[in-house]
XYZ file of C-alpha atoms in Angstrom:
399
model
C 104.780 81.378 48.789
C 104.214 84.354 45.310
C 106.961 86.934 45.411
C 105.884 89.014 41.731
C 103.512 91.188 40.838
C 101.796 88.031 38.268
C 101.692 85.945 41.200
C 99.945 88.748 42.923
C 97.194 88.958 40.979
C 96.655 85.447 41.106
C 95.826 85.149 44.881
C 93.851 88.950 44.657
C 90.214 86.582 44.307
C 91.567 85.053 47.313
C 92.374 88.403 49.195
C 89.571 89.425 48.851
C 87.556 86.883 50.254
C 89.505 86.762 53.203
C 88.751 90.215 53.881
C 85.610 89.842 53.559
C 85.794 86.474 56.132
C 87.708 88.442 58.309
C 85.020 89.024 61.151
C 83.967 85.438 61.093
C 88.221 83.730 61.142
C 88.294 86.127 64.778
C 84.975 85.390 65.757
C 86.052 81.091 64.986
C 89.115 81.537 66.440
C 87.877 82.936 69.741
C 85.501 80.943 69.723
C 87.582 78.147 69.255
C 90.220 79.130 72.338
C 87.217 78.911 74.159
C 86.189 75.141 73.816
C 90.015 74.074 73.685
C 92.296 76.154 76.538
C 90.848 75.889 79.943
C 92.958 78.364 81.002
C 91.578 81.400 78.734
C 87.829 80.520 79.613
C 88.977 81.569 82.798
C 91.173 84.950 82.170
C 88.400 87.798 82.596
C 86.118 89.759 79.991
C 88.515 92.763 79.355
C 91.062 90.128 78.445
C 88.704 88.142 76.514
C 88.225 91.660 74.691
C 92.616 92.165 73.986
C 92.487 89.094 72.480
C 89.466 89.451 69.890
C 91.153 92.712 69.039
C 94.923 90.729 68.660
C 93.023 87.989 66.618
C 91.643 90.762 64.497
C 94.312 92.545 63.832
C 96.284 89.182 63.236
C 93.810 88.467 59.534
C 93.445 92.225 58.275
C 97.674 91.893 58.777
C 97.959 88.397 56.794
C 95.765 90.695 54.196
C 97.854 92.952 54.150
C 100.498 91.200 53.696
C 99.354 89.326 51.200
C 97.847 92.367 49.080
C 101.437 93.749 48.781
C 102.557 90.324 47.603
C 105.138 89.917 50.876
C 107.158 92.795 50.009
C 106.265 94.891 52.865
C 108.590 93.558 56.548
C 106.404 90.725 57.879
C 108.389 91.800 60.703
C 106.453 95.461 60.672
C 102.729 93.803 59.923
C 103.045 91.211 63.036
C 104.552 93.695 65.381
C 101.452 95.690 64.402
C 99.263 92.687 65.862
C 100.379 93.140 69.108
C 99.841 97.386 69.328
C 95.938 96.354 69.597
C 96.405 95.339 73.106
C 97.459 97.099 75.728
C 101.277 95.457 76.703
C 99.311 95.277 80.130
C 97.876 91.830 78.222
C 101.385 90.194 78.542
C 101.687 90.874 82.243
C 98.292 88.363 82.034
C 99.208 85.676 79.424
C 101.968 84.114 79.356
C 104.335 83.785 76.154
C 103.578 79.372 76.556
C 99.828 80.886 76.178
C 100.156 83.139 73.706
C 101.817 81.046 71.350
C 99.069 78.509 71.777
C 96.702 81.126 71.037
C 98.167 81.918 67.907
C 98.012 78.145 67.394
C 94.621 78.043 67.964
C 94.240 81.202 65.655
C 96.622 79.302 62.767
C 94.886 76.150 62.626
C 91.442 77.901 62.318
C 93.372 79.278 59.582
C 94.574 76.079 57.650
C 90.911 74.392 58.053
C 89.661 77.655 56.522
C 92.081 77.824 53.215
C 90.171 75.265 51.102
C 87.065 77.714 51.428
C 89.124 81.104 50.870
C 91.503 80.123 48.233
C 89.846 80.192 44.747
C 90.574 77.140 42.775
C 93.745 76.434 42.615
C 95.821 78.658 45.128
C 95.305 76.643 47.904
C 98.629 75.932 48.229
C 100.101 79.085 47.728
C 97.732 80.218 50.278
C 98.283 77.555 52.908
C 102.364 78.758 52.894
C 101.671 82.475 53.167
C 99.903 81.432 55.850
C 102.520 79.081 57.860
C 104.956 81.603 57.175
C 102.932 84.950 58.388
C 102.204 82.517 61.442
C 106.016 82.374 61.740
C 106.495 85.827 62.199
C 103.648 86.129 64.015
C 105.352 83.521 66.350
C 108.277 85.608 66.238
C 106.947 88.995 66.792
C 105.426 87.573 70.054
C 108.888 86.505 71.437
C 109.907 90.112 71.357
C 106.732 92.069 72.430
C 107.412 89.732 75.717
C 110.848 90.700 75.348
C 110.267 94.275 75.621
C 108.668 93.664 78.210
C 110.368 91.331 80.482
C 113.384 93.579 79.986
C 110.785 97.187 80.704
C 109.420 95.374 84.101
C 113.232 94.283 85.164
C 114.323 98.136 84.633
C 110.765 99.226 86.298
C 111.925 96.310 89.254
C 115.100 97.727 89.827
C 114.637 100.492 90.667
C 110.987 99.709 93.192
C 113.690 97.378 95.037
C 116.597 100.287 94.873
C 114.224 102.029 96.565
C 112.743 100.228 98.911
C 116.314 99.401 100.500
C 116.843 102.708 100.426
C 114.110 103.350 102.708
C 115.173 100.878 104.647
C 118.895 101.340 105.524
C 116.356 105.224 106.055
C 114.490 103.884 108.487
C 111.481 105.136 106.467
C 108.321 104.368 108.265
C 106.668 100.792 108.120
C 104.180 102.452 105.944
C 106.132 103.511 102.502
C 108.078 100.069 102.797
C 104.977 98.100 102.967
C 103.394 99.820 99.705
C 107.090 98.959 98.043
C 107.135 95.687 99.183
C 103.290 95.583 98.210
C 104.830 96.598 94.210
C 106.884 94.155 94.227
C 105.214 91.613 95.102
C 106.443 90.871 98.643
C 104.831 88.509 99.726
C 106.925 89.398 103.448
C 107.837 85.588 104.693
C 108.967 85.134 108.433
C 111.372 84.945 109.144
C 113.323 88.061 107.316
C 117.206 89.400 107.360
C 119.036 92.043 105.720
C 122.906 90.510 103.756
C 125.502 93.395 102.431
C 128.500 92.715 101.029
C 130.528 94.222 98.016
C 128.917 93.957 94.230
C 131.096 92.957 92.238
C 130.428 95.659 89.854
C 128.768 96.255 85.902
C 124.996 96.343 85.687
C 122.533 96.353 88.768
C 120.011 94.460 86.930
C 122.603 91.592 85.985
C 123.638 92.012 89.199
C 120.310 91.062 90.496
C 119.326 88.585 87.868
C 122.300 86.750 89.236
C 121.249 86.764 93.124
C 117.486 85.970 91.840
C 118.540 82.823 90.578
C 120.458 81.286 93.265
C 117.360 82.468 95.431
C 114.734 80.674 93.618
C 117.135 77.187 93.375
C 117.231 77.729 97.125
C 113.488 78.568 97.844
C 114.217 82.256 99.342
C 112.266 85.665 98.417
C 114.771 88.696 97.804
C 114.139 91.717 97.329
C 117.923 93.455 96.235
C 119.575 97.063 95.207
C 122.674 98.299 94.568
C 124.053 101.106 96.611
C 127.302 102.222 95.411
C 129.587 99.761 95.595
C 127.411 97.621 98.366
C 124.583 94.692 97.152
C 121.805 95.004 99.827
C 119.636 92.114 99.550
C 116.184 91.202 102.222
C 115.658 88.149 103.020
C 112.602 86.649 103.889
C 111.623 82.809 104.308
C 115.419 81.343 105.124
C 115.139 79.222 108.083
C 118.534 80.180 108.372
C 119.524 83.537 107.033
C 123.093 82.780 107.454
C 123.332 79.458 105.698
C 120.589 81.042 102.702
C 123.373 83.718 102.397
C 126.356 81.731 102.107
C 123.991 79.719 99.093
C 123.304 83.107 97.427
C 127.668 84.683 98.113
C 127.719 84.211 94.053
C 126.177 87.255 93.826
C 128.224 88.868 95.957
C 131.804 90.880 95.061
C 134.687 90.148 96.750
C 135.339 90.941 100.194
C 132.880 90.326 103.832
C 129.263 89.574 103.783
C 127.209 90.442 106.676
C 124.332 89.381 107.828
C 122.104 90.899 109.940
C 120.028 89.007 113.486
C 116.195 87.457 111.990
C 113.206 89.544 112.345
C 109.486 88.704 111.829
C 108.578 90.650 108.985
C 109.917 93.268 106.561
C 108.461 96.212 108.846
C 111.378 95.223 111.528
C 114.536 94.476 109.104
C 115.536 98.068 109.417
C 117.461 96.651 112.586
C 118.758 93.543 111.381
C 119.533 96.616 107.732
C 121.455 98.829 110.739
C 123.061 95.814 112.100
C 124.462 94.231 109.046
C 126.119 97.476 107.514
C 127.724 99.002 111.250
C 128.989 95.106 110.436
C 130.310 94.884 106.974
C 131.918 98.847 108.178
C 133.782 97.035 111.135
C 134.221 94.274 109.095
C 138.157 94.696 108.162
C 138.445 94.495 111.684
C 138.725 90.922 111.806
C 140.290 89.558 108.934
C 139.895 85.954 109.303
C 136.434 86.327 109.702
C 133.934 83.140 108.239
C 132.042 84.957 105.232
C 129.301 85.160 105.645
C 129.605 85.968 108.583
C 126.950 86.757 111.211
C 126.620 90.717 112.791
C 126.358 89.812 116.262
C 129.890 88.134 115.835
C 131.213 91.348 114.689
C 129.791 93.355 118.177
C 133.283 93.658 119.645
C 134.802 95.548 116.122
C 131.509 97.079 115.875
C 132.029 98.570 118.899
C 135.652 99.598 118.463
C 134.571 101.535 115.395
C 131.171 103.625 117.192
C 128.296 101.175 116.609
C 126.780 102.113 120.005
C 123.545 99.393 119.362
C 127.218 97.172 119.987
C 128.746 98.658 122.585
C 125.093 98.933 124.435
C 124.624 94.804 123.728
C 127.839 94.307 124.929
C 128.047 96.539 127.669
C 124.688 95.277 128.748
C 124.093 91.756 127.725
C 127.588 90.656 128.346
C 129.339 92.947 131.314
C 125.589 93.432 133.052
C 125.448 89.571 132.821
C 128.137 88.745 134.185
C 128.104 91.368 137.039
C 124.401 90.553 137.854
C 125.173 86.940 137.938
C 128.119 87.147 140.683
C 131.410 89.244 140.844
C 133.660 86.674 141.642
C 132.948 86.088 137.869
C 134.227 89.529 136.972
C 137.195 89.375 139.650
C 137.711 85.661 137.439
C 137.776 86.772 134.382
C 140.633 89.789 135.359
C 142.870 87.728 136.780
C 142.667 85.054 134.039
C 143.194 87.684 131.488
C 145.940 88.853 133.777
C 147.943 85.766 134.288
C 148.286 85.412 129.932
C 145.196 82.802 129.821
C 147.154 80.544 132.724
C 144.363 78.633 134.768
C 147.122 78.270 137.251
C 147.987 81.321 137.338
C 144.455 83.045 137.431
C 144.313 80.342 140.560
C 147.060 81.246 142.419
C 146.706 85.208 142.127
C 142.589 84.134 143.848
C 143.851 81.337 145.906
C 141.855 79.239 144.640
C 141.728 75.572 143.011
C 142.166 75.426 138.853
C 139.399 73.514 138.884
C 137.613 76.145 140.829
C 138.345 78.887 138.324
C 137.868 76.539 135.595
C 134.237 76.137 136.993
C 133.780 79.874 137.008
C 134.834 80.628 133.263
C 132.413 77.829 132.541
C 129.803 79.894 134.163
C 131.329 82.885 132.053
C 130.349 80.663 128.646
C 126.801 80.069 130.133
C 125.650 83.242 130.769
C 127.286 85.143 128.232
C 127.957 83.049 125.532
C 131.114 82.999 125.345
C 133.884 81.095 126.767
C 137.436 83.532 127.716
C 139.075 79.687 126.761
C 138.194 80.458 122.834
C 140.762 83.430 121.627
C 137.796 84.939 119.557
C 135.531 85.003 122.582
C 138.180 86.341 125.116
C 137.936 88.858 122.925
C 134.894 90.344 123.157
C 134.633 89.030 127.178
C 137.507 91.645 126.917
C 136.406 94.574 124.633
C 132.671 94.101 126.934
C 134.985 94.412 130.509
C 136.529 97.264 129.222
C 133.446 99.473 128.160
C 131.377 98.399 131.081
C 133.560 100.112 133.262
C 133.914 103.118 131.120
C 130.502 103.393 131.276
C 129.412 103.752 134.736
C 126.914 105.782 134.819
C 124.576 103.440 133.457
C 122.621 101.634 135.042
C 123.434 97.462 133.796
C 119.753 95.985 133.345
C 118.906 93.449 130.484
C 119.127 94.515 127.277
C 117.451 92.865 124.800
C 120.187 90.583 121.542
């Protein structure tokens, strides 16, 4: 490539030829794209027009650069090429596709070198085209990097707003509109996980989680709220198992997963349970990580969670009361005897096998085994709550 004024003067006639052929070069480039790139033929008319503008701007920038003997920074001229099209083009055409467009344009320009360069200047023009095309490729990468950074920041804000709306229990219309803006497919089931944020930039935190989610094929929306990381999971058949594979994105401490629901509209229920469980989780230091919010019902009830109290009263205490009065009586005797079957049998004047049978019935009715310390604790809290609220009718509750 010429570097001095003498060389620049020698190329002046070549530059004038390129300038006169600018329109035909751009048109030939777009025609070649249409011929060799199937995806380009399928672009809407407005996007094809944008590409034409970029091609024309590319030829003009090459002419300007050659006229100034390469003294003006190539990056400035290359960046101007993409200023000819709206930023939205970066969302419609991938970086890989843009590189293919640049390659086609350069191929066409190289083919025209013998016709554009005056005799003896072919090599210089060929080298100039190659050098300029390299800068155009770098400029394209910068455009896409800026677009990705801007989109990432905007998406992070949108997701934070959606998660905030979910935690507040906003209307389904608000949730739907914000989810649609993020491209959320609402793949069932949907569940919410809450844990400690590892700290640092929220975008970086969410990026770590997104990478892990992509590996396991789960759709997520996330937000950092104060020191908490809140994730909405979609399409995970087992949200608890999926959250376990996303722990890399959480900080230290408990991670609680709310119940699975059918759609994002119903995810407020899952979010409330997960948040209540997260607040109550310190009451169970040995809890698994992650832990289901339903496994923290006793701690949640003791922490003042009304929903947990209702479930223990209606589903556990109420279930036992509806099944048989002797199940409650047997549980009282079993706990009073310190969990000793024989002691409970003596207090009830029955055989130990009868106590054993009734305790199995308790497990069948409630899903909690009195012989397991953790379940026994939940049963005792349920019995206490059921007796503290005798004014509330014992009816079948939902879980």
